Short mmCIF file of C-alpha atoms and ligand atoms in Angstrom, two decimals:
data_model
loop_
_atom_site.label_atom_id
_atom_site.label_comp_id
_atom_site.label_asym_id
_atom_site.label_seq_id
_atom_site.Cartn_x
_atom_site.Cartn_y
_atom_site.Cartn_z
CA MET A 222 -78.01 -37.86 92.84
CA SER A 223 -75.04 -37.84 90.54
CA ILE A 224 -71.33 -38.05 91.84
CA ASN A 225 -68.14 -37.35 89.87
CA ALA A 226 -66.07 -40.79 89.74
CA THR A 227 -62.74 -38.87 89.74
CA GLU A 228 -62.93 -37.68 93.19
CA PHE A 229 -62.62 -41.20 94.27
CA THR A 230 -58.71 -42.14 94.03
CA ASP A 231 -57.21 -45.30 94.33
CA ILE A 232 -56.94 -46.65 97.90
CA ASP A 233 -53.27 -46.13 99.09
CA PRO A 234 -52.94 -45.96 103.10
CA GLY A 235 -49.23 -46.25 102.95
CA GLU A 236 -47.16 -48.30 105.31
CA ARG A 237 -47.91 -48.67 108.86
CA ILE A 238 -46.14 -50.70 111.61
CA LEU A 239 -48.89 -52.16 113.41
CA MET A 240 -47.97 -52.36 117.29
CA GLY A 241 -51.43 -52.00 118.78
CA PRO A 242 -53.92 -54.31 119.93
CA GLY A 243 -54.84 -55.58 116.71
CA PRO A 244 -54.66 -55.80 113.69
CA SER A 245 -51.13 -56.84 113.23
CA ASN A 246 -49.25 -56.44 110.10
CA VAL A 247 -50.29 -58.96 107.31
CA PRO A 248 -47.55 -60.75 105.62
CA ALA A 249 -47.46 -59.96 101.62
CA ARG A 250 -48.16 -63.65 101.08
CA VAL A 251 -51.44 -63.61 102.77
CA LEU A 252 -52.64 -60.55 100.84
CA GLN A 253 -51.67 -62.24 97.70
CA ALA A 254 -53.60 -65.31 98.48
CA MET A 255 -56.60 -62.93 98.98
CA SER A 256 -56.10 -61.74 95.35
CA ALA A 257 -56.62 -65.16 93.92
CA PRO A 258 -59.88 -65.84 91.78
CA CYS A 259 -63.15 -65.72 93.57
CA ILE A 260 -64.79 -69.12 92.62
CA GLY A 261 -67.98 -70.72 93.62
CA HIS A 262 -68.37 -71.70 97.47
CA LEU A 263 -69.52 -75.20 96.53
CA ASP A 264 -66.71 -75.36 93.76
CA PRO A 265 -64.63 -78.66 94.57
CA TYR A 266 -61.42 -76.71 94.58
CA PHE A 267 -62.78 -74.44 97.36
CA LEU A 268 -64.18 -77.34 99.17
CA SER A 269 -60.50 -78.70 99.22
CA ILE A 270 -59.65 -75.40 100.64
CA MET A 271 -62.29 -75.59 103.34
CA ASP A 272 -60.99 -78.83 104.29
CA GLU A 273 -57.35 -77.77 104.53
CA THR A 274 -58.13 -74.76 106.33
CA GLN A 275 -59.97 -76.99 109.14
CA ARG A 276 -57.04 -79.19 109.34
CA LEU A 277 -54.61 -76.10 109.79
CA LEU A 278 -56.86 -74.87 112.59
CA ARG A 279 -56.98 -78.08 114.42
CA PHE A 280 -53.28 -77.97 114.37
CA LEU A 281 -53.40 -74.22 115.58
CA PHE A 282 -55.68 -75.02 118.36
CA GLN A 283 -54.00 -78.47 119.09
CA THR A 284 -57.33 -80.26 119.00
CA GLU A 285 -59.02 -83.26 117.49
CA ASN A 286 -62.33 -81.43 117.70
CA ASP A 287 -64.50 -82.10 114.70
CA LEU A 288 -66.26 -78.79 114.69
CA THR A 289 -63.20 -76.47 114.24
CA ILE A 290 -64.04 -73.81 111.85
CA PRO A 291 -63.77 -70.12 111.11
CA VAL A 292 -67.08 -68.24 111.76
CA SER A 293 -67.94 -65.56 109.24
CA GLY A 294 -67.37 -62.74 111.36
CA THR A 295 -64.63 -61.01 113.49
CA GLY A 296 -63.60 -62.16 116.87
CA SER A 297 -66.67 -60.95 118.72
CA SER A 298 -68.98 -63.16 116.39
CA GLY A 299 -66.72 -65.96 117.78
CA MET A 300 -67.67 -64.72 121.35
CA GLU A 301 -71.49 -64.66 120.36
CA THR A 302 -71.52 -67.98 118.68
CA CYS A 303 -70.14 -69.76 121.93
CA PHE A 304 -72.60 -68.32 124.13
CA ILE A 305 -75.71 -68.17 121.84
CA ASN A 306 -75.16 -72.00 120.87
CA LEU A 307 -74.36 -73.23 124.22
CA VAL A 308 -76.53 -71.01 126.64
CA GLU A 309 -80.38 -71.67 127.09
CA PRO A 310 -82.72 -69.06 128.79
CA GLY A 311 -82.39 -69.45 132.76
CA GLU A 312 -78.95 -71.29 132.43
CA GLU A 313 -76.42 -70.24 134.79
CA VAL A 314 -73.16 -68.87 133.29
CA VAL A 315 -70.13 -68.06 135.37
CA VAL A 316 -68.09 -65.13 133.49
CA CYS A 317 -64.74 -64.09 134.95
CA ILE A 318 -64.52 -60.20 134.42
CA ASN A 319 -61.28 -58.19 134.58
CA GLY A 320 -61.08 -56.19 131.58
CA VAL A 321 -63.13 -55.15 128.40
CA PHE A 322 -63.73 -58.47 126.82
CA GLY A 323 -64.99 -60.19 130.28
CA THR A 324 -67.55 -57.51 130.35
CA ARG A 325 -68.53 -57.91 126.52
CA MET A 326 -69.09 -61.71 127.46
CA ALA A 327 -71.28 -60.74 130.26
CA ASP A 328 -73.43 -58.59 127.99
CA ILE A 329 -74.07 -61.33 125.64
CA VAL A 330 -74.86 -63.92 128.33
CA ASN A 331 -77.67 -61.38 129.49
CA ARG A 332 -78.99 -60.89 125.69
CA VAL A 333 -79.25 -64.63 125.43
CA GLY A 334 -81.04 -65.03 128.75
CA GLY A 335 -78.57 -66.65 130.58
CA GLU A 336 -78.47 -66.44 134.49
CA LEU A 337 -75.17 -64.45 134.91
CA ILE A 338 -72.97 -64.87 137.66
CA GLU A 339 -70.15 -62.45 137.53
CA ILE A 340 -66.65 -62.92 139.13
CA HIS A 341 -65.01 -59.60 139.10
CA GLY A 342 -61.25 -59.32 139.30
CA GLN A 343 -58.90 -55.98 139.38
CA TRP A 344 -58.13 -54.73 135.82
CA GLY A 345 -54.32 -55.49 135.22
CA ARG A 346 -54.53 -58.90 137.31
CA ALA A 347 -55.40 -62.46 136.71
CA ILE A 348 -58.52 -63.80 138.29
CA ASP A 349 -57.90 -65.85 141.42
CA PRO A 350 -59.24 -69.59 140.84
CA GLU A 351 -60.34 -69.72 144.29
CA ALA A 352 -63.02 -66.83 143.33
CA VAL A 353 -64.22 -69.24 140.82
CA ARG A 354 -64.21 -72.19 143.30
CA LYS A 355 -66.67 -69.93 145.70
CA ALA A 356 -68.61 -69.02 142.85
CA VAL A 357 -69.78 -72.55 141.59
CA LYS A 358 -69.98 -74.01 145.04
CA GLY A 359 -73.48 -75.42 145.72
CA ARG A 360 -74.34 -74.63 141.76
CA SER A 361 -74.19 -76.54 138.55
CA PRO A 362 -73.40 -73.78 136.00
CA LYS A 363 -73.71 -74.67 132.32
CA ILE A 364 -70.58 -72.70 131.55
CA VAL A 365 -67.61 -71.20 133.18
CA ALA A 366 -65.94 -68.66 130.88
CA VAL A 367 -62.56 -66.72 130.93
CA VAL A 368 -60.58 -64.69 128.70
CA HIS A 369 -57.07 -66.08 128.32
CA ALA A 370 -55.40 -63.19 127.05
CA GLU A 371 -57.26 -59.73 128.24
CA THR A 372 -56.16 -57.36 125.54
CA SER A 373 -57.40 -54.54 127.30
CA THR A 374 -54.84 -54.86 130.05
CA GLY A 375 -52.12 -57.09 129.02
CA VAL A 376 -52.92 -60.01 131.65
CA CYS A 377 -52.52 -63.72 130.79
CA GLN A 378 -55.15 -65.59 132.67
CA PRO A 379 -53.58 -69.13 133.97
CA LEU A 380 -56.29 -71.81 132.66
CA ARG A 381 -55.48 -75.06 134.49
CA ASP A 382 -57.00 -74.45 137.90
CA ILE A 383 -60.15 -72.92 136.52
CA ALA A 384 -60.61 -75.94 133.98
CA ASN A 385 -60.38 -78.14 136.78
CA ILE A 386 -62.84 -76.43 138.77
CA ALA A 387 -65.36 -76.05 135.80
CA ARG A 388 -64.95 -79.98 135.32
CA GLU A 389 -65.69 -80.67 138.84
CA ALA A 390 -68.77 -78.39 138.68
CA GLY A 391 -69.98 -80.26 135.54
CA ALA A 392 -69.60 -77.16 133.59
CA LEU A 393 -68.28 -76.43 129.91
CA PHE A 394 -65.09 -74.48 130.14
CA LEU A 395 -65.45 -71.69 127.50
CA VAL A 396 -62.15 -69.56 126.63
CA ASP A 397 -61.58 -66.63 124.65
CA MET A 398 -58.22 -66.95 122.80
CA VAL A 399 -58.53 -64.08 120.51
CA THR A 400 -55.07 -62.47 121.34
CA SER A 401 -53.36 -65.84 122.63
CA LEU A 402 -54.19 -68.10 119.59
CA GLY A 403 -50.65 -68.37 117.70
CA GLY A 404 -48.80 -66.25 119.88
CA MET A 405 -48.38 -68.70 122.77
CA GLU A 406 -48.87 -72.08 124.14
CA ILE A 407 -52.52 -73.42 123.88
CA SER A 408 -53.90 -76.98 123.52
CA VAL A 409 -57.63 -76.93 123.63
CA ASP A 410 -57.55 -80.79 124.25
CA ASN A 411 -54.90 -80.89 126.85
CA MET A 412 -56.33 -77.93 128.71
CA GLY A 413 -59.92 -79.36 129.01
CA ILE A 414 -61.26 -76.50 127.01
CA ASP A 415 -64.96 -77.06 125.44
CA ALA A 416 -65.48 -74.05 123.58
CA ALA A 417 -62.73 -71.60 122.36
CA TYR A 418 -62.78 -68.74 119.61
CA SER A 419 -60.27 -66.56 118.33
CA GLY A 420 -60.03 -63.96 115.73
CA THR A 421 -57.73 -63.65 112.80
CA GLN A 422 -56.12 -60.18 112.96
CA LYS A 423 -54.12 -60.54 116.25
CA CYS A 424 -51.34 -63.16 116.39
CA ILE A 425 -52.61 -65.10 113.16
CA SER A 426 -51.54 -61.96 111.27
CA CYS A 427 -54.62 -62.17 108.76
CA PRO A 428 -56.97 -59.45 108.26
CA PRO A 429 -59.81 -59.25 110.33
CA GLY A 430 -63.08 -61.03 109.30
CA LEU A 431 -63.06 -64.38 110.57
CA ALA A 432 -63.38 -66.11 113.99
CA PRO A 433 -61.93 -69.53 114.32
CA ILE A 434 -63.89 -71.71 116.86
CA SER A 435 -63.68 -75.15 118.37
CA PHE A 436 -66.36 -76.88 120.27
CA SER A 437 -65.49 -80.19 121.93
CA SER A 438 -67.87 -83.23 122.28
CA ALA A 439 -69.35 -82.17 125.04
CA ALA A 440 -69.99 -78.79 123.86
CA MET A 441 -71.65 -80.51 120.70
CA LYS A 442 -73.72 -82.70 123.04
CA ALA A 443 -75.04 -79.42 124.52
CA LEU A 444 -75.79 -77.93 121.31
CA ASN A 445 -77.45 -81.25 120.07
CA THR A 446 -79.64 -81.61 123.13
CA ARG A 447 -80.96 -78.07 123.34
CA LYS A 448 -84.75 -77.83 124.43
CA THR A 449 -84.92 -74.38 122.46
CA PRO A 450 -83.61 -73.55 119.04
CA VAL A 451 -80.42 -71.26 118.74
CA PRO A 452 -82.05 -67.76 118.74
CA SER A 453 -79.74 -66.81 115.74
CA TRP A 454 -80.10 -68.14 112.51
CA TYR A 455 -76.67 -66.97 111.40
CA LEU A 456 -74.55 -68.48 114.05
CA ASP A 457 -76.49 -71.71 114.63
CA MET A 458 -73.55 -74.04 114.41
CA SER A 459 -75.83 -77.00 114.08
CA MET A 460 -76.66 -75.84 110.59
CA VAL A 461 -73.15 -74.52 109.90
CA LYS A 462 -71.51 -77.60 110.44
CA SER A 463 -73.35 -79.06 107.75
CA TYR A 464 -71.81 -76.89 105.33
CA TRP A 465 -68.29 -77.43 106.69
CA GLY A 466 -68.89 -81.10 107.27
CA ALA A 467 -69.31 -83.83 104.72
CA ASP A 468 -72.84 -82.83 103.70
CA ARG A 469 -71.78 -79.85 102.25
CA LYS A 470 -75.03 -78.20 102.86
CA TYR A 471 -75.59 -74.57 101.67
CA HIS A 472 -76.03 -72.32 104.64
CA HIS A 473 -74.51 -69.02 103.73
CA THR A 474 -71.94 -68.26 101.20
CA ALA A 475 -68.46 -68.41 102.72
CA PRO A 476 -66.31 -65.47 102.47
CA ILE A 477 -64.15 -67.10 99.99
CA ASN A 478 -61.14 -64.85 99.58
CA MET A 479 -60.80 -64.46 103.38
CA ILE A 480 -60.55 -68.07 103.75
CA TYR A 481 -57.86 -68.12 101.13
CA ALA A 482 -56.18 -65.57 103.41
CA LEU A 483 -56.63 -67.70 106.69
CA ARG A 484 -55.42 -70.79 105.05
CA GLU A 485 -52.22 -68.88 103.96
CA ALA A 486 -51.56 -67.33 107.32
CA LEU A 487 -52.04 -70.84 108.89
CA ARG A 488 -49.66 -72.11 106.34
CA ILE A 489 -47.00 -69.54 107.45
CA ILE A 490 -47.69 -70.56 110.85
CA ALA A 491 -47.14 -74.30 110.29
CA GLU A 492 -44.04 -73.43 108.32
CA GLU A 493 -42.54 -71.51 111.22
CA GLY A 494 -43.56 -74.23 113.86
CA LEU A 495 -45.77 -73.51 116.93
CA LYS A 496 -42.70 -73.91 119.38
CA GLU A 497 -40.60 -71.55 117.50
CA ARG A 498 -43.50 -69.12 116.92
CA PHE A 499 -44.22 -68.97 120.83
CA ALA A 500 -40.46 -68.70 121.51
CA ARG A 501 -40.18 -65.57 119.22
CA HIS A 502 -43.25 -63.85 121.01
CA LEU A 503 -41.80 -64.38 124.28
CA LEU A 504 -38.23 -63.19 123.24
CA ASN A 505 -39.35 -60.05 121.74
CA HIS A 506 -41.75 -59.06 124.63
CA ARG A 507 -38.81 -59.77 127.20
CA ALA A 508 -36.43 -57.39 124.86
CA LEU A 509 -39.36 -54.78 124.59
CA VAL A 510 -39.86 -54.78 128.54
CA ALA A 511 -35.98 -54.83 129.13
CA GLY A 512 -35.90 -51.46 126.95
CA LEU A 513 -38.84 -49.89 128.38
CA GLU A 514 -37.58 -50.36 132.08
CA ALA A 515 -34.16 -49.13 131.36
CA MET A 516 -35.78 -45.88 129.97
CA GLY A 517 -37.49 -45.59 133.42
CA LEU A 518 -40.88 -46.76 132.33
CA SER A 519 -42.97 -49.26 134.04
CA MET A 520 -45.63 -52.00 133.05
CA LEU A 521 -48.97 -52.26 134.50
CA VAL A 522 -49.16 -56.00 135.09
CA PRO A 523 -46.74 -57.99 137.44
CA GLU A 524 -44.32 -59.93 135.53
CA THR A 525 -45.60 -63.22 136.30
CA GLU A 526 -49.04 -62.45 134.80
CA ARG A 527 -48.07 -60.67 131.50
CA LEU A 528 -48.93 -61.40 128.01
CA PRO A 529 -46.15 -61.94 125.45
CA MET A 530 -48.03 -60.24 122.67
CA LEU A 531 -49.64 -57.36 124.39
CA ASN A 532 -47.71 -55.14 126.61
CA ALA A 533 -49.66 -52.47 128.79
CA VAL A 534 -47.05 -49.73 129.73
CA CYS A 535 -47.90 -47.13 132.42
CA ILE A 536 -48.04 -43.57 130.91
CA PRO A 537 -45.59 -41.41 133.23
CA GLU A 538 -46.80 -38.50 135.04
CA GLY A 539 -47.32 -35.40 132.77
CA VAL A 540 -47.10 -36.94 129.47
CA ASP A 541 -49.90 -36.61 126.76
CA ASP A 542 -51.12 -39.77 125.97
CA VAL A 543 -52.76 -38.81 122.75
CA LYS A 544 -50.06 -36.50 121.47
CA VAL A 545 -47.26 -38.98 122.05
CA ARG A 546 -49.52 -41.80 120.11
CA ARG A 547 -50.17 -39.03 117.36
CA ALA A 548 -46.33 -38.23 116.99
CA LEU A 549 -45.46 -42.28 116.83
CA LEU A 550 -47.95 -42.49 113.87
CA ASN A 551 -47.22 -39.33 111.97
CA ASP A 552 -43.35 -39.35 112.63
CA PHE A 553 -42.79 -43.13 112.52
CA GLY A 554 -45.73 -44.72 111.11
CA ILE A 555 -46.04 -46.69 114.20
CA GLU A 556 -49.55 -47.45 115.64
CA ILE A 557 -49.95 -48.50 119.26
CA GLY A 558 -53.24 -48.40 121.52
CA GLY A 559 -54.45 -46.47 124.05
CA GLY A 560 -56.17 -47.35 127.31
CA LEU A 561 -59.89 -48.39 127.54
CA GLY A 562 -62.15 -47.57 130.36
CA ASP A 563 -60.55 -46.82 133.66
CA LEU A 564 -57.28 -47.32 131.74
CA GLN A 565 -57.88 -44.47 129.36
CA GLY A 566 -54.94 -41.96 129.42
CA LYS A 567 -53.21 -44.33 132.10
CA ILE A 568 -51.64 -46.95 129.89
CA TRP A 569 -50.32 -47.53 126.15
CA ARG A 570 -51.00 -50.92 124.71
CA VAL A 571 -47.97 -52.08 122.60
CA GLY A 572 -48.58 -55.14 120.53
CA LEU A 573 -46.25 -57.65 119.35
CA MET A 574 -48.55 -59.83 117.53
CA GLY A 575 -47.74 -62.40 114.87
CA HIS A 576 -46.03 -60.80 112.10
CA SER A 577 -45.23 -57.66 113.98
CA SER A 578 -43.40 -59.36 116.77
CA THR A 579 -39.90 -58.84 115.33
CA ARG A 580 -36.81 -57.60 116.74
CA LYS A 581 -36.60 -54.77 114.23
CA ASN A 582 -40.09 -53.25 115.52
CA VAL A 583 -38.86 -53.50 119.03
CA LEU A 584 -35.97 -51.55 118.50
CA LEU A 585 -37.69 -49.18 116.27
CA PHE A 586 -40.23 -48.66 118.70
CA LEU A 587 -38.16 -48.11 121.54
CA THR A 588 -36.11 -45.61 119.47
CA ALA A 589 -39.22 -43.72 118.45
CA LEU A 590 -40.73 -43.56 121.75
CA GLU A 591 -37.44 -42.08 123.36
CA THR A 592 -37.53 -39.58 120.31
CA VAL A 593 -40.86 -38.28 121.08
CA LEU A 594 -40.75 -38.36 124.78
CA LYS A 595 -37.60 -36.14 124.79
CA ALA A 596 -39.29 -33.79 122.43
CA GLU A 597 -42.11 -33.60 124.87
CA GLY A 598 -39.38 -32.64 127.64
CA ILE A 599 -39.66 -36.02 129.31
CA LYS A 600 -36.34 -37.28 130.95
CA VAL A 601 -35.63 -40.67 129.77
CA SER A 602 -32.92 -42.90 131.34
CA PRO A 603 -30.28 -43.82 128.82
CA GLY A 604 -29.40 -47.41 128.07
CA ALA A 605 -32.73 -48.76 126.42
CA LEU A 606 -30.74 -50.33 123.44
CA GLU A 607 -28.11 -51.94 125.59
CA ALA A 608 -30.72 -53.75 127.75
CA VAL A 609 -32.33 -54.81 124.46
CA SER A 610 -29.24 -56.28 123.13
CA ALA A 611 -28.46 -58.26 126.29
CA VAL A 612 -31.82 -59.91 125.87
CA TYR A 613 -31.16 -60.93 122.46
CA SER A 614 -27.59 -62.12 122.95
C1 PLP B 66 -60.01 -58.20 119.87
C2 PLP B 66 -60.43 -59.02 120.66
C3 PLP B 66 -61.93 -59.56 120.51
C4 PLP B 66 -62.77 -59.03 119.69
O1 PLP B 66 -62.53 -59.26 118.31
P1 PLP B 66 -63.07 -58.39 117.20
O2 PLP B 66 -62.37 -58.95 116.08
O3 PLP B 66 -62.63 -56.97 117.33
O4 PLP B 66 -64.40 -58.48 117.33
C5 PLP B 66 -62.47 -60.44 121.77
N1 PLP B 66 -61.81 -60.84 122.76
C6 PLP B 66 -60.24 -60.54 123.07
C7 PLP B 66 -59.55 -60.87 123.94
C8 PLP B 66 -59.89 -59.50 121.86
O5 PLP B 66 -58.63 -58.91 122.10
#
C-alpha cells in the first residue's frame, strides 16, 4: 500500500476559545516547554524535573503525602489507579453517584471485584451526607468515594461531613478532583482525603495526558498490606513509586515532554498563587452567571451548590442545542459543552477553567451567545454587560 505524503498538510487547527468541560486553553509557555528536547527518562536532568514536579504537585494538592505523582494517562487513569490499588475483591466500596463521573467510579469498582454500595443523588444537586451516614451504618467499607466537582452537572460536593463519616467508619476517603484541582480551595491533608486524583487539562491548563494522584499514609498502608497483587501491572503504584522515589527503578518510560508541560503549568500556578487563582475563578463565574441571568437564562444548580469553573446553563424552551453550539464555534471560535445522559439537550456546560477563566472570555461569550440566540429568533433581555460590569466593579 502506498500513500502520497503531500496529501498530509501541516497541522493547523487555528485558534479556539475553550469554554467547555475541558480541555481548557493552554498557555503558550506550557506548549513551549513541551517542545524542549526529549531526553532519557533516567537522565539526571530529567530526574530533577521529576522531583520538582512532585514538589509542585504537593503544593497544588496541599499535602505532605509522599506518593504524589502524575500517572501516565488522562484523568480516568487516575480514577482507575485509585480503585485498582486500594480495593481487593469482595471489599465494600461506597460510591456517591449524582452524575457521569460517579457512574464511572461505580463501573470501575465492579470491574475490580469490589462490593459496590451505591448512593444515588439527583443529577444537578449535591449528595446529602446523611445518605452516606445511613449507607455505612453497620458496615465497615474499605472506601467512601465522591466526586468533588461533577463536571457533567456543575455541582460542587461539600467534602467535610462525608470525610468525617468515612473516618468514623474506618474507611479511606477517595475524592475525584479532576475538575476542581487548581480552580478552587482544596487541601488533601486538611480535608482528611486518603486518595485523590485529577487530570491536567481542566483547571491546570496543561494538555490532556497525565493524572496527578496523591495517596495518604493510610492509603499506602492499604496498598502495602494487600493480600492479592494489584490486578493492573501498568497502574500498580507499589512499582511506579519506586521509579518516582529514590530508587529510580525503571517501570515504564515516563512521557518526558508531557511532564515538562505539567511542570510549567504548575509553575504558572505557583506564580499566580492559589488564593489569587481561586478568587479569579470565583469572580469570573459570578460575572458569567450575572450576565446569563440578566439575559433571562437560568442555571441548573442552586446557587450554594455551584462550581466556579463549570456552569450548567438551562437551554431555553424551543432553542436548538446543537445549532447554537455550532454557531458559537463557527462564528466565534468558542467551544462549550452539551449535556450528558438525561441532561442532553437540556443544558449547556460553560467552562471557566484555568487559563480560560478570564474577564475577556466572559464578555465575549455573553456577547456571542446573545448574538446567536437573537439570530435564532429567541427573545433576550437586555442588560447582560451592565450586570457583568457590576460584578467586576
Ligand atoms: C474529565 C473528568 C474525568 C475524566 O478525565 P479524562 O481526562 O477525560 O480521562 C473524571 N472525572 C471528572 C470529574 C472529570 O471532569
